[in-house]
Coordinates of C-alpha atoms in Angstrom, one line a residue:
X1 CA 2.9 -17.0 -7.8
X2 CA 2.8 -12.9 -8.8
X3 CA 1.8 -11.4 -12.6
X4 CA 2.1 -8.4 -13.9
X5 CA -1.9 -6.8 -13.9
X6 CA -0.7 -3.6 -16.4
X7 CA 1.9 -5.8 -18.6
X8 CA 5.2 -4.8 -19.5
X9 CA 7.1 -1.7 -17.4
X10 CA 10.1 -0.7 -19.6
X11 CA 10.4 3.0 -18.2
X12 CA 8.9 5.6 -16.3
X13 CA 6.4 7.1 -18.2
X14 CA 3.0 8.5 -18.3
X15 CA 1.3 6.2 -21.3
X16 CA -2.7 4.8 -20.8
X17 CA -3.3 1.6 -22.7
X18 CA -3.1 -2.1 -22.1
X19 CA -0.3 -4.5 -21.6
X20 CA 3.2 -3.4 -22.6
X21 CA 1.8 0.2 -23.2
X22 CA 1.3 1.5 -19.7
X23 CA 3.3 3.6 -17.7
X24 CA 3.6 4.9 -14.6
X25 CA 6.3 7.3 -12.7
X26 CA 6.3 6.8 -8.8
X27 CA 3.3 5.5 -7.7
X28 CA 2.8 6.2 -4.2
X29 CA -0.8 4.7 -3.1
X30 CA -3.3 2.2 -4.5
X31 CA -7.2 2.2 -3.3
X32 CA -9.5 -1.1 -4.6
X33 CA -12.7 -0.6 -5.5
X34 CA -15.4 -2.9 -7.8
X35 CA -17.3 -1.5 -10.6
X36 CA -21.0 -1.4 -11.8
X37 CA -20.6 -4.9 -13.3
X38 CA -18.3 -6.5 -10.7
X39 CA -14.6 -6.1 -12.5
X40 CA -12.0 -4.6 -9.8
X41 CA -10.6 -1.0 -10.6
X42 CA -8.0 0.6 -8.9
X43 CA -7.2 4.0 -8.1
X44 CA -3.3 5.2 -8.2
X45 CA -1.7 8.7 -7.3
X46 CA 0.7 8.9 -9.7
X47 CA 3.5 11.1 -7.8
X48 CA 5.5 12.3 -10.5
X49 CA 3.1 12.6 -13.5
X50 CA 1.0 14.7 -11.4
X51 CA -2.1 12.5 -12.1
X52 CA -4.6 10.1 -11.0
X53 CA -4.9 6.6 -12.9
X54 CA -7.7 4.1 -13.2
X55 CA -7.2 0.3 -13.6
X56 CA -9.6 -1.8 -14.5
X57 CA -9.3 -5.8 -14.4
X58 CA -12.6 -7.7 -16.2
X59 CA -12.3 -11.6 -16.0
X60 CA -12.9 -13.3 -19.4
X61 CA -15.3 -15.7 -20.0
X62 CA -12.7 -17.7 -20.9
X63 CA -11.0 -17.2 -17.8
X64 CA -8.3 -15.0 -18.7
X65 CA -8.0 -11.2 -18.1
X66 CA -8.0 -8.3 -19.7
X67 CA -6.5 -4.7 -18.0
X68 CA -6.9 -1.1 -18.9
X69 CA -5.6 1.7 -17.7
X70 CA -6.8 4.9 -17.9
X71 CA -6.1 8.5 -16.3
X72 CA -8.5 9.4 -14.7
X73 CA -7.9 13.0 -14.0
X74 CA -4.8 15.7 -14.1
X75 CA -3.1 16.8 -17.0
X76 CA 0.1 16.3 -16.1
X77 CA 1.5 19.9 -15.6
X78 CA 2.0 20.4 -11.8
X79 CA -0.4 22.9 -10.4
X80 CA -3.7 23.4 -9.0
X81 CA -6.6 23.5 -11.6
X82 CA -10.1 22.2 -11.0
X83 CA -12.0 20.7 -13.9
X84 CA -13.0 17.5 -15.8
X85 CA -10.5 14.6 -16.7
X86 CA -7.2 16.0 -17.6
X87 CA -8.2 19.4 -17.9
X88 CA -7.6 19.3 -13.8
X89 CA -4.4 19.5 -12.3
X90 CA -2.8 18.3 -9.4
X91 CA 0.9 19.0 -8.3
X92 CA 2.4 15.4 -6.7
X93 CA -0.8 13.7 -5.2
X94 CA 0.4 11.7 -2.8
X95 CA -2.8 9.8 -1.2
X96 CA -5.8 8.4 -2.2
X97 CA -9.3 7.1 -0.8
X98 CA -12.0 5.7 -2.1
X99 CA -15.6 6.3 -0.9
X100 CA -17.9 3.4 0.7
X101 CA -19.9 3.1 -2.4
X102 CA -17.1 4.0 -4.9
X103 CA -18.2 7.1 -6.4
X104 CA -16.0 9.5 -5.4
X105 CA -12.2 9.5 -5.0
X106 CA -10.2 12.0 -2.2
X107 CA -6.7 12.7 -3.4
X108 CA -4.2 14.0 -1.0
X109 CA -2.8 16.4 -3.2
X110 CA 0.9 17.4 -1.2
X111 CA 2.4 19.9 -3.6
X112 CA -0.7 22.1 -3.4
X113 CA -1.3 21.4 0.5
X114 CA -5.2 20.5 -0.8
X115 CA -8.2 17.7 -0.4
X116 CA -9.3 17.2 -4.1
X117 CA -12.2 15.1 -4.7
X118 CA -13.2 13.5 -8.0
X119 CA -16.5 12.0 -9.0
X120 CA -15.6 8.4 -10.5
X121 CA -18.4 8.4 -13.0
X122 CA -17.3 11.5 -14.7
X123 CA -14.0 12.1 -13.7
X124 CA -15.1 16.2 -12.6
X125 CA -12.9 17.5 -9.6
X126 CA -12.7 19.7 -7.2
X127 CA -11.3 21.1 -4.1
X128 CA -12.6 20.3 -1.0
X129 CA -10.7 21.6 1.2
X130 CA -7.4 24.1 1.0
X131 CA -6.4 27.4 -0.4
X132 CA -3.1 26.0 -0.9
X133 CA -0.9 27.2 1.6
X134 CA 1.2 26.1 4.1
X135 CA -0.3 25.8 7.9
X136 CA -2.3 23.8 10.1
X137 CA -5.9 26.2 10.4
X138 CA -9.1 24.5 11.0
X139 CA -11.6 26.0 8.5
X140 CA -14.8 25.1 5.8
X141 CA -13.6 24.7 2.5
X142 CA -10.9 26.8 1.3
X143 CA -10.9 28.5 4.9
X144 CA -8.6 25.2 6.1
X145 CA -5.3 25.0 5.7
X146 CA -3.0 22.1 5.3
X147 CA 0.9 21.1 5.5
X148 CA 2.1 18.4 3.3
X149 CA -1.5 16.5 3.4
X150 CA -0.3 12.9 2.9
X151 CA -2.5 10.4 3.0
X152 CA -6.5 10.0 3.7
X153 CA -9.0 7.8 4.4
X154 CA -13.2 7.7 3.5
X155 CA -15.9 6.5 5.6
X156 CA -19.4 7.2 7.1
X157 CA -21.7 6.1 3.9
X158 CA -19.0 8.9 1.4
X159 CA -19.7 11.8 3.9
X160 CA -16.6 12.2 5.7
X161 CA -12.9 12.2 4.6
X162 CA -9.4 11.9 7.4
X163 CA -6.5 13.1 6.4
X164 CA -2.9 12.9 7.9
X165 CA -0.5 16.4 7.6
X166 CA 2.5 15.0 7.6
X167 CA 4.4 18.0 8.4
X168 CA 2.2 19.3 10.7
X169 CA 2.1 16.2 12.6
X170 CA -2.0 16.3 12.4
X171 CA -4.9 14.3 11.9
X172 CA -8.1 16.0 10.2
X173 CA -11.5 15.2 9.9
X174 CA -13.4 16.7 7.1
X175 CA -17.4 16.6 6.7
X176 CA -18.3 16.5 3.1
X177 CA -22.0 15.9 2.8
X178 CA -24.0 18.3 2.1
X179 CA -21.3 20.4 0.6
X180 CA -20.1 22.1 3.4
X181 CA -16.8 21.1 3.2
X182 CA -16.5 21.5 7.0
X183 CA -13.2 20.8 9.4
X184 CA -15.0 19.6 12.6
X185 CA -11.9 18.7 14.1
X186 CA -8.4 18.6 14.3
X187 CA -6.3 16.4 16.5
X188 CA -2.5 17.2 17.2
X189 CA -2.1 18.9 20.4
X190 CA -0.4 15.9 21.7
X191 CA 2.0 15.2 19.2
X192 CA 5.1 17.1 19.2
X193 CA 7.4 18.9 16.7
X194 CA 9.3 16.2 15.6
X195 CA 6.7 13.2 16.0
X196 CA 5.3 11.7 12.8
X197 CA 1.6 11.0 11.9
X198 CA 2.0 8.4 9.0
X199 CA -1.2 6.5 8.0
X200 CA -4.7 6.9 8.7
X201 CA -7.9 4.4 8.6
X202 CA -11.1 4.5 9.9
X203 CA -13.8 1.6 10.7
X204 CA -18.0 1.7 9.9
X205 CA -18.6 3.5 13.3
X206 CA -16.1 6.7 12.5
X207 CA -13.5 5.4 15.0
X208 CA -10.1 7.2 13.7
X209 CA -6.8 5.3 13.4
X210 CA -3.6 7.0 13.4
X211 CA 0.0 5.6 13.2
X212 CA 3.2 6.6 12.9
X213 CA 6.0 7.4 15.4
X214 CA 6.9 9.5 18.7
X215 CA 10.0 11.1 19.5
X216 CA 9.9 12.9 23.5
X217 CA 13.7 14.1 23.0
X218 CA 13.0 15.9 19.7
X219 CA 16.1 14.7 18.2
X220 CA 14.8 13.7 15.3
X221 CA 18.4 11.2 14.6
X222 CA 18.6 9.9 18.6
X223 CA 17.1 6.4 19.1
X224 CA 13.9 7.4 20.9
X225 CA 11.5 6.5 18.3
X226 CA 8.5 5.1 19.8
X227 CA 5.7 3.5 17.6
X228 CA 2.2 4.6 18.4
X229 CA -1.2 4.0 16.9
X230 CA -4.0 6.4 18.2
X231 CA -8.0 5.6 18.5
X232 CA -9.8 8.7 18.0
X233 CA -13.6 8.5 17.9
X234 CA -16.2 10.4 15.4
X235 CA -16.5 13.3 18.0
X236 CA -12.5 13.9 17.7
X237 CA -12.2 12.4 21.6
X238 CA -8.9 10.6 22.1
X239 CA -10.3 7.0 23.1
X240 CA -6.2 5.5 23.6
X241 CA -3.1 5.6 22.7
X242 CA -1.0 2.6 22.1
X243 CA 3.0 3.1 22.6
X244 CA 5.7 0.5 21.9
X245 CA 8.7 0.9 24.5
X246 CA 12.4 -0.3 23.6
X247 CA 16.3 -0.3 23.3
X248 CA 16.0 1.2 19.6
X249 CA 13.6 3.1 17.2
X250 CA 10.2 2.0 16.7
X251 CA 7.9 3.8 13.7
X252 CA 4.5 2.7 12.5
X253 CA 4.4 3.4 8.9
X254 CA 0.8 2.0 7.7
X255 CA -2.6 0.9 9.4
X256 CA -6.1 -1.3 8.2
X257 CA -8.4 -2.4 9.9
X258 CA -10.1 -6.2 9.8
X259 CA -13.5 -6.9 9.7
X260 CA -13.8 -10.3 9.6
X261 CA -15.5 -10.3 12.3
X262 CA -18.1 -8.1 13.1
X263 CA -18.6 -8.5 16.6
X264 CA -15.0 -8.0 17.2
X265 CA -13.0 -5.4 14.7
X266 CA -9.6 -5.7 15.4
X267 CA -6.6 -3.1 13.8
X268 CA -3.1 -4.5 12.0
X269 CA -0.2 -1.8 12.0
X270 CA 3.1 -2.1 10.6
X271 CA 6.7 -0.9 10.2
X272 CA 9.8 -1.2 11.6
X273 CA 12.1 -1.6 14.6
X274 CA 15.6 -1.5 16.1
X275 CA 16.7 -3.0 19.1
X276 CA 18.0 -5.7 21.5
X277 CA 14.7 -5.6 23.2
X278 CA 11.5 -4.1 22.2
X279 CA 7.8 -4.6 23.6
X280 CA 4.4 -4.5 21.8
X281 CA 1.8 -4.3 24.9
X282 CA 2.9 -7.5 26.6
X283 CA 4.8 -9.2 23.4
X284 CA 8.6 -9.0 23.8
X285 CA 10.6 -9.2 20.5
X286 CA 14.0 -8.6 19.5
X287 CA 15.9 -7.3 16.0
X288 CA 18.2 -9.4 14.2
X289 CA 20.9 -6.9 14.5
X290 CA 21.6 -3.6 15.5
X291 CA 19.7 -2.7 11.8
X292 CA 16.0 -2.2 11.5
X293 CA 13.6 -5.3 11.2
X294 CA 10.0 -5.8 9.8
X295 CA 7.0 -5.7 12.5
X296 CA 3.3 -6.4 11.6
X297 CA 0.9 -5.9 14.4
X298 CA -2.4 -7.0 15.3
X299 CA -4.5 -5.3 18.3
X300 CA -8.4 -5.5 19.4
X301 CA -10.6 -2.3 18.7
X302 CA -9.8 -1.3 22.6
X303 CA -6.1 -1.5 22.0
X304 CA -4.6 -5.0 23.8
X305 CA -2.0 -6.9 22.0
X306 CA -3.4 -9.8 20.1
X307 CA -0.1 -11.0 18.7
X308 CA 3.0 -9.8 16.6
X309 CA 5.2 -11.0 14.0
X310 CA 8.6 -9.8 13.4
X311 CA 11.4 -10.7 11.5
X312 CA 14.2 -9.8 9.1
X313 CA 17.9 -9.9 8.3
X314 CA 21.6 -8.6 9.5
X315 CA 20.5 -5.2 7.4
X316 CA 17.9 -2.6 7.4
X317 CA 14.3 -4.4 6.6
X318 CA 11.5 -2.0 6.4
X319 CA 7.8 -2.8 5.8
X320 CA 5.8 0.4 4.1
X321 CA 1.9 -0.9 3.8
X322 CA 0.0 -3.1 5.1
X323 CA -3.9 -4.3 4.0
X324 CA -6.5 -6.9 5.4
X325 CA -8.6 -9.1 3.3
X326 CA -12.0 -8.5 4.6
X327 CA -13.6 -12.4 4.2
X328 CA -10.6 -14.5 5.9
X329 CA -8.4 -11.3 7.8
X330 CA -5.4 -12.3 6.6
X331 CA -2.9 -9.1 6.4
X332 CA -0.6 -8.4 3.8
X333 CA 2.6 -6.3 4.0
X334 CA 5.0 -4.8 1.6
X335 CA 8.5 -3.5 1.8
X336 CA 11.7 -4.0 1.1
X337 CA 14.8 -5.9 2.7
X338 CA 18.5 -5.2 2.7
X339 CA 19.5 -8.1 4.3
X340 CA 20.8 -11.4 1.9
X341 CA 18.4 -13.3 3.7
X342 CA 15.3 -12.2 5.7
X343 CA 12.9 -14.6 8.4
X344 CA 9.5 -14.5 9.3
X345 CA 8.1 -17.4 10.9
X346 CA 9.3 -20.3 9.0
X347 CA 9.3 -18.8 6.1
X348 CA 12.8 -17.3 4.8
X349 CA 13.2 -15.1 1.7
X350 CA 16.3 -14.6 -0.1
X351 CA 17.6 -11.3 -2.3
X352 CA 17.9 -11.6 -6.2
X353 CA 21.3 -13.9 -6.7
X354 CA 22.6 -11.0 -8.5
X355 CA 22.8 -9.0 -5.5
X356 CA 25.8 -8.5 -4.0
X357 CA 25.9 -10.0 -0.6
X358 CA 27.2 -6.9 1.3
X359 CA 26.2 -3.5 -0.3
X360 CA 29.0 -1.3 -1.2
X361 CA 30.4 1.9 -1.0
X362 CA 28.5 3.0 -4.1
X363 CA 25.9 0.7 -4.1
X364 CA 22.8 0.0 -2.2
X365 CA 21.0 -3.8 -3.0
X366 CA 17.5 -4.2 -2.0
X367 CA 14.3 -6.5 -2.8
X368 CA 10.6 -5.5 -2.7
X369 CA 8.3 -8.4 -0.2
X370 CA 4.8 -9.0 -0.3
X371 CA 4.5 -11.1 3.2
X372 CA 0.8 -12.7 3.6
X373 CA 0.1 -13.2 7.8
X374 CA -3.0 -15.7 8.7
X375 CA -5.5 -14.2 10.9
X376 CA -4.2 -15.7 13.4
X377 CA -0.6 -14.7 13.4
X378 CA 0.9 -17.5 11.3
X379 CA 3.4 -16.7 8.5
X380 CA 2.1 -18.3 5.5
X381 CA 4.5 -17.1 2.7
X382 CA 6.8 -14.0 1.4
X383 CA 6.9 -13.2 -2.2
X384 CA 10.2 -11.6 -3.3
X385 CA 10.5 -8.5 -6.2
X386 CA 14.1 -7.6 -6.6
X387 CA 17.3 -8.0 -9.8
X388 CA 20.3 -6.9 -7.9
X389 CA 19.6 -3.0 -7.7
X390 CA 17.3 -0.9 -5.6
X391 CA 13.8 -2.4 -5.9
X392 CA 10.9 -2.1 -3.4
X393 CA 7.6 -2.2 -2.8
X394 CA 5.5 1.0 -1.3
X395 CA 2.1 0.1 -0.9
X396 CA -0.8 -2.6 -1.3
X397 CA -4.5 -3.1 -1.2
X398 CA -6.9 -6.1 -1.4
X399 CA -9.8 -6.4 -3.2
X400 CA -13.4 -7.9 -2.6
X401 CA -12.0 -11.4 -4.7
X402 CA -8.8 -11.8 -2.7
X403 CA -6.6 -10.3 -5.0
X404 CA -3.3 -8.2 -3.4
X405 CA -2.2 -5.2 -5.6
X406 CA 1.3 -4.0 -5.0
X407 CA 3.1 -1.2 -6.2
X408 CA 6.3 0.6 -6.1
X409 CA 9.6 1.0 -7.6
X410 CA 12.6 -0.4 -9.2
X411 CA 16.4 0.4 -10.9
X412 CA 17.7 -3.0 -11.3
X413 CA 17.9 -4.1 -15.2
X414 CA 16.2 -6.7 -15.0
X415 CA 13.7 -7.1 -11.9
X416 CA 12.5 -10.6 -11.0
X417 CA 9.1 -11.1 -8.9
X418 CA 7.7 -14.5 -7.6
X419 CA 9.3 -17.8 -6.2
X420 CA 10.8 -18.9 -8.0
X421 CA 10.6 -15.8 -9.9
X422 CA 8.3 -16.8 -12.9
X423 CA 8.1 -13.3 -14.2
X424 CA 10.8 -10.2 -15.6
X425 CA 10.1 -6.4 -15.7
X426 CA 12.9 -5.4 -18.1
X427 CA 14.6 -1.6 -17.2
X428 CA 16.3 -0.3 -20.6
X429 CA 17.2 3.0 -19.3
X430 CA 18.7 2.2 -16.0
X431 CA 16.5 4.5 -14.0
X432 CA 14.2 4.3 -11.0
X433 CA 11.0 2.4 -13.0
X434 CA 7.6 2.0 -11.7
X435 CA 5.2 -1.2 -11.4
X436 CA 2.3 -2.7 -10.5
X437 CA 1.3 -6.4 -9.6
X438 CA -0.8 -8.4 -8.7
X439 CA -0.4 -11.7 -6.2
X440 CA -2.4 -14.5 -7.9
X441 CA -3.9 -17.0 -5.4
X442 CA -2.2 -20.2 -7.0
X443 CA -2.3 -22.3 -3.8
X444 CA -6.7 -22.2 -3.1
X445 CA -7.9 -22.2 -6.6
X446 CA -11.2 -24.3 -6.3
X447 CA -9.8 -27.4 -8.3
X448 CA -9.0 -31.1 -7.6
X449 CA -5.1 -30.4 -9.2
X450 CA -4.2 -27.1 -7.4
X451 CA -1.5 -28.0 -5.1
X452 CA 0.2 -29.7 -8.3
X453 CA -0.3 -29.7 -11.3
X454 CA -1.2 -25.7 -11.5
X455 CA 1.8 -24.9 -9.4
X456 CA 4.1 -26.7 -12.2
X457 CA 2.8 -25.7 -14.8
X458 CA 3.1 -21.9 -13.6
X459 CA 6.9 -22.1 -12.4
X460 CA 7.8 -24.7 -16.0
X461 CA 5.6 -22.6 -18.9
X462 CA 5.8 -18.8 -17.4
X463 CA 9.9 -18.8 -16.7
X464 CA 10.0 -20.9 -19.9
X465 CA 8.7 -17.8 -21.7
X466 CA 10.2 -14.9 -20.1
X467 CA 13.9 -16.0 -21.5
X468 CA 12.8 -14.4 -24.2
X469 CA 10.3 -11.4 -23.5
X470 CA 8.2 -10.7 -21.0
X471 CA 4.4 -12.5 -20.0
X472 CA 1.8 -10.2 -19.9
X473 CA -0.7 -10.6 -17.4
X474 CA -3.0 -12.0 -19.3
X475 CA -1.0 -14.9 -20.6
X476 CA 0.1 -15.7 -17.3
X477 CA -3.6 -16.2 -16.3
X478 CA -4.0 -18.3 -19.4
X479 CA -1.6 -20.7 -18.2
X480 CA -3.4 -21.2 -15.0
X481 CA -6.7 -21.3 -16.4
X482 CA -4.9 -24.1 -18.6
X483 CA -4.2 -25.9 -15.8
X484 CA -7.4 -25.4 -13.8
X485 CA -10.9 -25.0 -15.9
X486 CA -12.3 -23.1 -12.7
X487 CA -9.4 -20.0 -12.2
X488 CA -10.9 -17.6 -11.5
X489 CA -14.0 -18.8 -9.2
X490 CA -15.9 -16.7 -7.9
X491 CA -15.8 -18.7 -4.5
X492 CA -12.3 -18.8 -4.3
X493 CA -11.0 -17.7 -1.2
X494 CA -7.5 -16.5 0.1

């Protein structure tokens, strides 16, 4: 089952608070993080309010939940201003990364083509790297240059930051310990002027992952999309490159890594795909139709195929994020579907019944999808946001408890999420509105009644209450502690 974690969305907005208060407008990446005392906070790049938010989820003693969100830094104006809380400014941050340790944040800031960092304690920020121009020029602090810096990733113990240019088609590896603020590298040579560098992570020995798509013709609207996923080591040596080959377009839009297992680190990608016939490595797979379908991934740390799940609909299914729960390696992807009916696996997921079945001229249906993948490649089940308008989710993140944060957007009036959707986010000025939620573990909770009693009392009490207004998250978790003394144990496990 899915709650709300920051309450009620009515509108975009740009409101702090708790519950029905907060507000966001375009939220286009999430980072998870744990604070001093253990509670989860999340990091957001608010796109259009030109601002960085902090949510922070404590657990009760009486089991239930209790979310604020704050911003954490920009005041809102777009432009670039260093400073302390919202006395900084950043102009449509598109990116964010958390250190190892949590206590500094990299924002991709893309309107000012800059690396900002912030220090979580205090909220002071600064530029690390920029001058705010357009280009692609290797440099130390604000002697680099950057176009359309998109999105980022932190490793190496908080010394050293990777960032994607998206127009540029580059990957960038920035040194920021001691302050030197140094570019030691810069890898895009290879790529050419219509290829696309989408997503960046990197694993605990500086080994750079790079996704996103090639195109050899340069035609940017012919069907020679290739998928490929670079391994790119500390040094800023090209280790390999992994390709996909097919009858369509293939693009890899987001990439984690899984560490469940030391001794053998393995990397999930995913994205989308056309095509009668495309192939992963040695995996063969074929889209429903002529339209795009869903792909998610999984290869070993020396780039062979481990295994690949696809699926989808008769329309264009696209998946925008995916994330890896470090304790079991289970993956989790978000996106959105076109088609009445998407498959993956066993599982099938239907659009909102107030969809219409075929978009029309004027019209253009879609549903959000969280989609959870065993380790092993097994499709254990798809969670479904949608209301019979253009809904979808961006992007998602895990944190150390098990808990899968989504977030993106929605126009429909009233937008449903869950099977069979137990919660409403209500739209009352029939624009694009923004959420967040948060994928409750309903079916592992460490409790003798779990598989029944909590699962009926969720679907029978929660949609029982949102006839009339919405359940904020923290009801919501008071039903299932309700129906299980131990939500949420510590020891609970995805």
């Amino acid at each position: 089952e899915v709650t709300s974690v920051a309450g009620q969305y009515r509108h975009a907005g740009a409101a702090d608070g708790t519950g029905a208060q907060i507000e966001f407008h375009a939220p286009t990446s999430i980072a998870a993080s744990v604070t001093s005392d253990g509670s989860d906070v999340l990091y957001i790049s608010d796109y259009e309010n030109n601002s960085i938010r902090k949510l922070i989820r404590r657990v009760n003693q009486d089991s239930t939940s209790t979310v604020v969100v704050t911003t954490l830094a920009g005041s809102g104006v777009g432009m670039a201003l260093d400073g302390t809380g919202t006395s900084a400014a950043f102009f449509q941050p598109s990116g964010v990364a958390v250190s190892q340790y949590g206590t500094m944040l990299y924002v991709a800031d893309e309107g000012n083509n800059l690396v900002r960092k912030i220090y979580t304690s205090t909220g002071v920020v600064s530029t690390l790297a920029g001058r705010g121009e357009s280009a692609l020029l290797d440099g130390t602090g604000t002697g680099a240059l950057f176009d359309s810096v998109w999105a980022l990733a932190s490793t190496d113990e908080d010394r050293t930051v990777y960032s994607v240019d998206r127009s540029a088609n580059a990957v960038r590896k920035i040194t920021t310990y001691p302050e030197w603020n140094t570019e030691e590298w810069s890898e895009s040579s290879r790529l050419g002027p219509n290829d696309e560098a989408n997503a960046v992570s990197v694993d605990a020995w500086g080994n750079v992952y790079v996704v996103g798509g090639l195109n050899p013709n340069g035609i940017p609207s012919s069907e020679s999309w290739s998928m490929f996923l670079r391994k790119i080591n500390s040094a800023g040596t090209i280790k390999w490159t992994f390709t996909s080959s097919g009858t369509g377009n293939e693009l890899g839009q987001s990439v984690a890594l899984d560490d469940s297992d030391s001794r053998h680190p393995s990397v999930l990608v995913t994205g989308w795909f056309s095509g009668e016939r495309t192939t992963f490595g040695n995996r063969l797979v074929s889209a429903t139709t002529s339209d795009q379908d869903v792909f998610i991934l999984k290869l070993s740390a020396e780039g062979s195929v481990q295994w690949v799940v696809a699926g989808g609909g008769e329309l264009g299914d696209y998946a925008f994020s995916v994330a890896v729960y470090d304790l079991t390696g289970a993956a989790f992807a978000a996106g959105k579907f076109r088609s009445p009916a998407v498959t993956f696996g066993d599982v099938v997921a239907t659009r909102h019944p107030a969809s219409p079945e075929y978009p029309g001229e004027e019209e253009d249906p879609s549903d959000g999808f969280l989609l959870k993948v065993s380790k092993d490649g097994e499709v254990e089940w798809v969670t479904v946001i949608g209301g019979g308008h253009s809904d979808f989710a961006n992007g998602v993140a895990v944190d150390e408890g098990g808990f899968a944060y989504v977030t993106g957007s929605f126009r429909s009036t009233n937008c449903e999420f869950g099977n069979p959707y137990p919660q409403v986010l209500r739209s009352t000025i029939g624009g694009s509105e923004q959420y967040i939620i948060d994928q409750v573990r309903t079916k592992t909770y460490i409790c003798p009644i779990r598989n029944t009693v909590v699962t009926a009392v969720v679907t029978a009490e929660v949609t029982a209450e949102v006839t009339a207004e919405v359940t904020a998250g923290a009801e919501f978790s008071e039903v299932l502690a309700s129906a299980c003394p131990h939500f949420p144990s510590a020891s609970d496990s995805l």
